[in-house]
Amino acid sequence: GENVEQHPSTLSVQEGDSAVIKCTYSDSASNYFPWYKQELGKRPQLIIDIRSNVGEKKDQRIAVTLNKTAKHFSLHITETQPEDSAVYFCAAGGPNTGFQKLVFGTGTRLLVSP
Amino acid sequence: DAGVIQSPRHEVTEMGQEVTLRCKPISGHNSLFWYRQTMMRGLELLIYFNNNVPIDDSGMPEDRFSAKMPNASFSTLKIQPSEPRDSAVYFCASSGLMGSYNSPLHFGNGTRLTVT
């Protein structure tokens, strides 16, 4: 089955710096890759997603890139702010994971220091 | 839309008691998922339903856990008897429209369960 690995597990940056979180997946048939942000004590919320027919997608300070050949995708946050501090989860889904099921990475705790 | 609605938000119970967690998915969504989150194990998928039918319950830890989805707008996760190691945050999530595939997953606010 699909397996998603996420790195790093923790990431500390200074406000204004960029942050990059990387994920790899094992099933070449996976075609949907969302990213979720979970603030302390709250629910995971979708922040951006990408499908396998594109290589990059941007939304203001957030971007996701996908390399299908290497089977990895990354989340890029530019001009980080303290409110970006949270745990970020990547996930993968596709025809082999079954009925809209997603396989999640283990999460990256991002800390943005003022 | 009010989003995925879970109740209760917090549940404190004694070991051996029955616990029932409830979830109302987003209207029109045809898939529903129950997750458990702990510091040690992260986000674990327990069971998921498609069109009210259980598709995969391989994540359910043991027979003490059971889940039902009697209709498209309601699901329950029951633990009987509860144990201290069941303490966690339980999230319900829903996704998809009829015929959709790989749609975004929408999480509820979770139920924080503490078993003493």
Short mmCIF file of C-alpha atoms in Angstrom, two decimals, chain B residues 12-112:
data_model
loop_
_atom_site.label_atom_id
_atom_site.label_comp_id
_atom_site.label_asym_id
_atom_site.label_seq_id
_atom_site.Cartn_x
_atom_site.Cartn_y
_atom_site.Cartn_z
CA VAL B 12 -13.99 12.33 30.75
CA THR B 13 -14.94 8.87 31.88
CA GLU B 14 -13.77 6.11 34.14
CA MET B 15 -12.15 2.94 32.95
CA GLY B 16 -14.71 0.32 32.03
CA GLN B 17 -17.41 2.76 31.02
CA GLU B 18 -18.95 2.92 27.57
CA VAL B 19 -18.13 5.95 25.46
CA THR B 20 -20.03 7.08 22.38
CA LEU B 21 -18.68 9.74 20.05
CA ARG B 22 -20.93 11.32 17.46
CA CYS B 23 -20.39 12.90 14.06
CA LYS B 24 -22.48 14.72 11.49
CA PRO B 25 -20.67 15.00 8.15
CA ILE B 26 -20.98 17.85 5.70
CA SER B 27 -24.20 17.54 3.75
CA GLY B 28 -23.63 15.90 0.38
CA HIS B 29 -20.34 14.25 1.35
CA ASN B 30 -20.37 10.51 0.72
CA SER B 31 -17.28 9.42 2.65
CA LEU B 32 -16.76 9.59 6.40
CA PHE B 33 -13.60 8.86 8.33
CA TRP B 34 -12.78 8.35 12.00
CA TYR B 35 -9.23 9.23 13.09
CA ARG B 36 -7.46 9.04 16.43
CA GLN B 37 -4.61 11.40 17.29
CA THR B 38 -2.04 10.96 20.04
CA MET B 39 1.42 12.37 20.56
CA MET B 40 2.98 8.93 20.32
CA ARG B 41 1.16 7.56 17.27
CA GLY B 42 0.16 10.68 15.39
CA LEU B 43 -2.95 10.64 13.21
CA GLU B 44 -4.33 7.11 12.82
CA LEU B 45 -7.22 6.14 10.56
CA LEU B 46 -9.57 3.88 12.47
CA ILE B 47 -12.36 3.22 9.98
CA TYR B 48 -14.02 4.82 7.00
CA PHE B 49 -17.37 4.61 5.29
CA ASN B 50 -18.45 5.25 1.72
CA ASN B 51 -22.14 5.75 1.09
CA ASN B 52 -22.80 4.62 4.68
CA VAL B 53 -21.03 1.28 4.12
CA PRO B 54 -17.86 0.46 6.11
CA ILE B 55 -15.03 0.08 3.61
CA ASP B 56 -11.97 -0.46 5.75
CA ASP B 57 -11.92 -1.04 9.50
CA SER B 58 -8.40 -2.42 9.67
CA GLY B 59 -7.35 0.51 11.85
CA MET B 60 -9.80 -0.28 14.62
CA PRO B 61 -7.55 -1.29 17.51
CA GLU B 62 -9.62 -4.13 18.90
CA ASP B 63 -13.12 -5.44 19.45
CA ARG B 64 -13.80 -2.83 22.09
CA PHE B 65 -14.16 -0.31 19.27
CA SER B 66 -17.15 -0.24 16.94
CA ALA B 67 -18.53 2.29 14.48
CA LYS B 68 -21.82 2.71 12.72
CA MET B 69 -23.27 4.96 10.07
CA PRO B 70 -27.03 4.39 10.02
CA ASN B 71 -27.62 7.18 7.49
CA ALA B 72 -25.78 9.74 5.41
CA SER B 73 -25.90 12.41 8.11
CA PHE B 74 -24.81 10.58 11.25
CA SER B 75 -22.10 8.28 12.52
CA THR B 76 -21.02 6.99 15.92
CA LEU B 77 -17.81 5.56 17.30
CA LYS B 78 -18.29 3.48 20.42
CA ILE B 79 -15.72 2.20 22.88
CA GLN B 80 -16.88 -0.45 25.33
CA PRO B 81 -15.29 -0.94 27.77
CA SER B 82 -13.01 2.07 27.72
CA GLU B 83 -9.41 1.92 28.96
CA PRO B 84 -6.90 4.64 29.92
CA ARG B 85 -4.87 3.94 26.75
CA ASP B 86 -7.88 5.02 24.70
CA SER B 87 -7.29 8.60 25.84
CA ALA B 88 -6.76 10.66 22.70
CA VAL B 89 -8.39 13.19 20.41
CA TYR B 90 -10.83 11.54 18.04
CA PHE B 91 -11.52 13.32 14.78
CA CYS B 92 -14.30 12.70 12.34
CA ALA B 93 -13.81 13.86 8.75
CA SER B 94 -15.83 13.79 5.58
CA SER B 95 -15.12 14.25 1.91
CA GLY B 96 -16.42 13.99 -1.59
CA LEU B 97 -19.50 14.56 -3.60
CA MET B 98 -21.32 11.82 -5.47
CA GLY B 99 -18.98 10.46 -8.09
CA SER B 100 -16.06 12.54 -6.89
CA TYR B 101 -12.66 11.04 -6.25
CA ASN B 102 -9.84 12.35 -4.12
CA SER B 103 -11.66 15.37 -2.79
CA PRO B 104 -10.37 17.42 0.14
CA LEU B 105 -10.92 15.97 3.58
CA HIS B 106 -12.77 18.20 6.05
CA PHE B 107 -12.19 17.55 9.74
CA GLY B 108 -14.47 18.19 12.66
CA ASN B 109 -13.22 19.91 15.81
CA GLY B 110 -12.57 16.59 17.49
CA THR B 111 -13.54 14.96 20.76
CA ARG B 112 -10.90 14.94 23.48
#
